[in-house]
PDB file of C-alpha atoms in Angstrom:
ATOM      1  CA  MET A   1      94.239 102.768 130.442  1.00 53.00           C
ATOM      2  CA  ARG A   2      92.652 103.586 127.073  1.00 58.00           C
ATOM      3  CA  ALA A   3      92.845 107.324 127.792  1.00 57.00           C
ATOM      4  CA  TRP A   4      96.575 107.042 128.496  1.00 60.00           C
ATOM      5  CA  THR A   5      97.074 105.059 125.299  1.00 62.00           C
ATOM      6  CA  LEU A   6      95.286 107.779 123.327  1.00 53.00           C
ATOM      7  CA  VAL A   7      97.367 110.504 124.991  1.00 51.00           C
ATOM      8  CA  LEU A   8     100.575 108.580 124.250  1.00 54.00           C
ATOM      9  CA  ILE A   9      99.602 108.114 120.609  1.00 64.00           C
ATOM     10  CA  ILE A  10      98.749 111.801 120.189  1.00 63.00           C
ATOM     11  CA  VAL A  11     102.031 112.894 121.774  1.00 51.00           C
ATOM     12  CA  LEU A  12     104.098 110.483 119.689  1.00 54.00           C
ATOM     13  CA  LEU A  13     102.319 111.440 116.469  1.00 57.00           C
ATOM     14  CA  ALA A  14     102.951 115.093 117.276  1.00 59.00           C
ATOM     15  CA  LEU A  15     106.644 114.267 117.593  1.00 53.00           C
ATOM     16  CA  VAL A  16     106.843 112.413 114.272  1.00 54.00           C
ATOM     17  CA  THR A  17     104.599 114.714 112.236  1.00 57.00           C
ATOM     18  CA  PRO A  18     106.725 117.328 110.478  1.00 57.00           C
ATOM     19  CA  ALA A  19     106.221 120.888 111.625  1.00 54.00           C
ATOM     20  CA  ARG A  20     104.908 123.370 109.114  1.00 56.00           C
ATOM     21  CA  ALA A  21     107.563 126.051 108.984  1.00 53.00           C
ATOM     22  CA  GLN A  22     106.808 129.499 107.642  1.00 56.00           C
ATOM     23  CA  PRO A  23     109.247 130.529 104.905  1.00 55.00           C
ATOM     24  CA  SER A  24     111.171 133.750 105.495  1.00 58.00           C
ATOM     25  CA  GLU A  25     110.658 134.685 101.849  1.00 58.00           C
ATOM     26  CA  PRO A  26     107.946 133.687  99.441  1.00 55.00           C
ATOM     27  CA  ALA A  27     109.274 130.589  97.762  1.00 55.00           C
ATOM     28  CA  ALA A  28     108.979 129.939  94.074  1.00 60.00           C
ATOM     29  CA  ALA A  29     109.380 126.241  94.756  1.00 68.00           C
ATOM     30  CA  GLU A  30     106.963 123.578  93.681  1.00 76.00           C
ATOM     31  CA  PRO A  31     103.684 123.539  95.578  1.00 85.00           C
ATOM     32  CA  THR A  32     103.293 120.861  98.214  1.00 86.00           C
ATOM     33  CA  PRO A  33     101.720 117.775  96.653  1.00 94.00           C
ATOM     34  CA  SER A  34      98.190 116.929  97.738  1.00 96.00           C
ATOM     35  CA  ALA A  35      97.569 114.221 100.314  1.00 96.00           C
ATOM     36  CA  PRO A  36      96.232 111.792  97.657  1.00 96.00           C
ATOM     37  CA  THR A  37      99.366 112.360  95.552  1.00 97.00           C
ATOM     38  CA  LEU A  38     101.615 111.751  98.558  1.00 98.00           C
ATOM     39  CA  TYR A  39      99.635 108.610  99.368  1.00 98.00           C
ATOM     40  CA  GLU A  40     100.087 107.212  95.847  1.00 98.00           C
ATOM     41  CA  ARG A  41     103.808 108.009  95.943  1.00 98.00           C
ATOM     42  CA  GLY A  42     104.066 106.361  99.366  1.00 98.00           C
ATOM     43  CA  ARG A  43     102.328 103.236  98.062  1.00 98.00           C
ATOM     44  CA  ALA A  44     104.747 103.117  95.136  1.00 98.00           C
ATOM     45  CA  ALA A  45     107.665 103.421  97.572  1.00 98.00           C
ATOM     46  CA  LEU A  46     106.256 100.540  99.643  1.00 98.00           C
ATOM     47  CA  GLU A  47     105.896  98.397  96.519  1.00 98.00           C
ATOM     48  CA  ALA A  48     109.511  99.230  95.628  1.00 98.00           C
ATOM     49  CA  LYS A  49     110.522  98.242  99.200  1.00 98.00           C
ATOM     50  CA  ASP A  50     111.874 101.768  99.784  1.00 98.00           C
ATOM     51  CA  GLY A  51     111.030 102.148 103.476  1.00 98.00           C
ATOM     52  CA  PRO A  52     112.697 105.528 104.080  1.00 98.00           C
ATOM     53  CA  ALA A  53     110.901 107.137 101.122  1.00 98.00           C
ATOM     54  CA  ALA A  54     107.575 105.567 102.108  1.00 98.00           C
ATOM     55  CA  ARG A  55     107.934 106.833 105.681  1.00 98.00           C
ATOM     56  CA  ARG A  56     108.775 110.351 104.498  1.00 98.00           C
ATOM     57  CA  LEU A  57     105.888 110.481 102.011  1.00 98.00           C
ATOM     58  CA  PHE A  58     103.288 109.141 104.439  1.00 98.00           C
ATOM     59  CA  ARG A  59     104.489 111.543 107.159  1.00 97.00           C
ATOM     60  CA  GLU A  60     104.128 114.467 104.759  1.00 97.00           C
ATOM     61  CA  GLY A  61     100.724 113.172 103.724  1.00 97.00           C
ATOM     62  CA  LEU A  62      99.588 112.783 107.324  1.00 96.00           C
ATOM     63  CA  ALA A  63     100.362 116.457 107.951  1.00 95.00           C
ATOM     64  CA  THR A  64      97.955 117.507 105.174  1.00 94.00           C
ATOM     65  CA  ALA A  65      95.412 114.659 105.173  1.00 95.00           C
ATOM     66  CA  ALA A  66      91.769 115.422 105.789  1.00 93.00           C
ATOM     67  CA  PRO A  67      90.125 113.644 108.717  1.00 90.00           C
ATOM     68  CA  GLY A  68      88.582 110.336 107.798  1.00 89.00           C
ATOM     69  CA  GLU A  69      89.604 107.963 105.049  1.00 89.00           C
ATOM     70  CA  GLU A  70      92.529 110.102 103.849  1.00 93.00           C
ATOM     71  CA  ARG A  71      94.042 110.115 107.349  1.00 94.00           C
ATOM     72  CA  PHE A  72      93.333 106.391 107.869  1.00 92.00           C
ATOM     73  CA  ARG A  73      95.311 105.545 104.736  1.00 94.00           C
ATOM     74  CA  MET A  74      98.292 107.639 105.821  1.00 97.00           C
ATOM     75  CA  LEU A  75      98.369 105.976 109.247  1.00 96.00           C
ATOM     76  CA  LEU A  76      98.250 102.512 107.683  1.00 95.00           C
ATOM     77  CA  GLY A  77     100.932 103.494 105.180  1.00 97.00           C
ATOM     78  CA  LEU A  78     103.170 104.674 108.006  1.00 98.00           C
ATOM     79  CA  ALA A  79     102.592 101.436 109.915  1.00 96.00           C
ATOM     80  CA  LEU A  80     103.574  99.409 106.846  1.00 96.00           C
ATOM     81  CA  ALA A  81     106.620 101.614 106.219  1.00 98.00           C
ATOM     82  CA  TYR A  82     107.803 101.074 109.791  1.00 98.00           C
ATOM     83  CA  GLU A  83     107.294  97.317 109.434  1.00 95.00           C
ATOM     84  CA  LEU A  84     109.369  97.420 106.250  1.00 97.00           C
ATOM     85  CA  LEU A  85     112.064  99.360 108.109  1.00 98.00           C
ATOM     86  CA  GLY A  86     112.135  96.742 110.884  1.00 96.00           C
ATOM     87  CA  GLU A  87     110.706  99.131 113.488  1.00 96.00           C
ATOM     88  CA  PRO A  88     107.764  97.178 114.941  1.00 94.00           C
ATOM     89  CA  ALA A  89     107.189  99.487 117.920  1.00 95.00           C
ATOM     90  CA  TRP A  90     106.513 102.416 115.572  1.00 96.00           C
ATOM     91  CA  ALA A  91     104.344 100.168 113.400  1.00 96.00           C
ATOM     92  CA  VAL A  92     102.277  99.216 116.465  1.00 95.00           C
ATOM     93  CA  LEU A  93     101.902 102.883 117.405  1.00 96.00           C
ATOM     94  CA  HIS A  94     100.525 103.776 113.975  1.00 96.00           C
ATOM     95  CA  TYR A  95      98.244 100.725 113.809  1.00 94.00           C
ATOM     96  CA  ARG A  96      96.808 101.742 117.195  1.00 93.00           C
ATOM     97  CA  ALA A  97      96.376 105.341 116.029  1.00 94.00           C
ATOM     98  CA  PHE A  98      94.521 104.015 112.980  1.00 91.00           C
ATOM     99  CA  ALA A  99      92.272 101.832 115.158  1.00 89.00           C
ATOM    100  CA  ILE A 100      91.356 104.722 117.441  1.00 88.00           C
ATOM    101  CA  ALA A 101      90.858 107.246 114.630  1.00 87.00           C
ATOM    102  CA  SER A 102      88.804 104.909 112.451  1.00 84.00           C
ATOM    103  CA  GLU A 103      86.618 103.760 115.336  1.00 84.00           C
ATOM    104  CA  ALA A 104      85.680 107.322 116.265  1.00 80.00           C
ATOM    105  CA  HIS A 105      85.113 108.702 112.744  1.00 80.00           C
ATOM    106  CA  PRO A 106      81.939 108.101 110.683  1.00 82.00           C
ATOM    107  CA  ASP A 107      84.048 106.985 107.688  1.00 75.00           C
ATOM    108  CA  GLY A 108      85.317 104.134 109.847  1.00 76.00           C
ATOM    109  CA  ALA A 109      81.807 102.673 110.129  1.00 80.00           C
ATOM    110  CA  THR A 110      81.733 101.506 106.522  1.00 83.00           C
ATOM    111  CA  GLU A 111      81.910  97.776 105.874  1.00 88.00           C
ATOM    112  CA  GLU A 112      85.231  98.186 104.039  1.00 86.00           C
ATOM    113  CA  TRP A 113      86.935  99.940 106.959  1.00 83.00           C
ATOM    114  CA  GLN A 114      85.440  97.572 109.535  1.00 85.00           C
ATOM    115  CA  ALA A 115      86.949  94.642 107.606  1.00 88.00           C
ATOM    116  CA  ARG A 116      90.293  96.438 107.435  1.00 87.00           C
ATOM    117  CA  ARG A 117      90.166  97.146 111.161  1.00 87.00           C
ATOM    118  CA  ALA A 118      89.599  93.441 111.831  1.00 90.00           C
ATOM    119  CA  ARG A 119      92.645  92.521 109.698  1.00 90.00           C
ATOM    120  CA  ILE A 120      94.711  95.244 111.349  1.00 90.00           C
ATOM    121  CA  ALA A 121      93.717  93.970 114.812  1.00 91.00           C
ATOM    122  CA  GLN A 122      95.149  90.561 113.895  1.00 91.00           C
ATOM    123  CA  GLU A 123      98.367  92.108 112.569  1.00 88.00           C
ATOM    124  CA  LEU A 124      98.611  94.309 115.647  1.00 90.00           C
ATOM    125  CA  GLY A 125      98.259  91.266 117.906  1.00 91.00           C
ATOM    126  CA  LYS A 126     101.125  89.517 116.104  1.00 90.00           C
ATOM    127  CA  LEU A 127     103.384  92.562 116.360  1.00 89.00           C
ATOM    128  CA  GLU A 128     102.594  93.088 120.034  1.00 90.00           C
ATOM    129  CA  GLU A 129     103.362  89.423 120.748  1.00 90.00           C
ATOM    130  CA  ALA A 130     106.698  89.768 118.972  1.00 87.00           C
ATOM    131  CA  LEU A 131     107.528  92.857 121.037  1.00 88.00           C
ATOM    132  CA  ALA A 132     106.595  91.235 124.365  1.00 85.00           C
TER     133      ALA A 132
END
């Protein structure tokens, strides 16, 4: 069961993560913001209750985030953005992805992330109950 859940999460994240297209010409456009910059912008969008902007920024950040804490934050940001947008199924998906990623990564073993995982597990339980 857990293996299927992991496969489902990976497939769904692949579908929602923006593809990295190769430009046909060298672009003189602004460079892509760093993952930490996208995270801070996403947090600001969440605080402003701008769900669509938060979702877009965290998706972009997830595509460039390093494994570990940077990726954990993007997954949590996406979960919160989907909650704000009234899309609990997508929020559950991203909370689960966070739980799996943070459990398997050494960064997830820190006391801070273990406490966050415990809080997220409670939130996840509430969302899953609401969806049932």
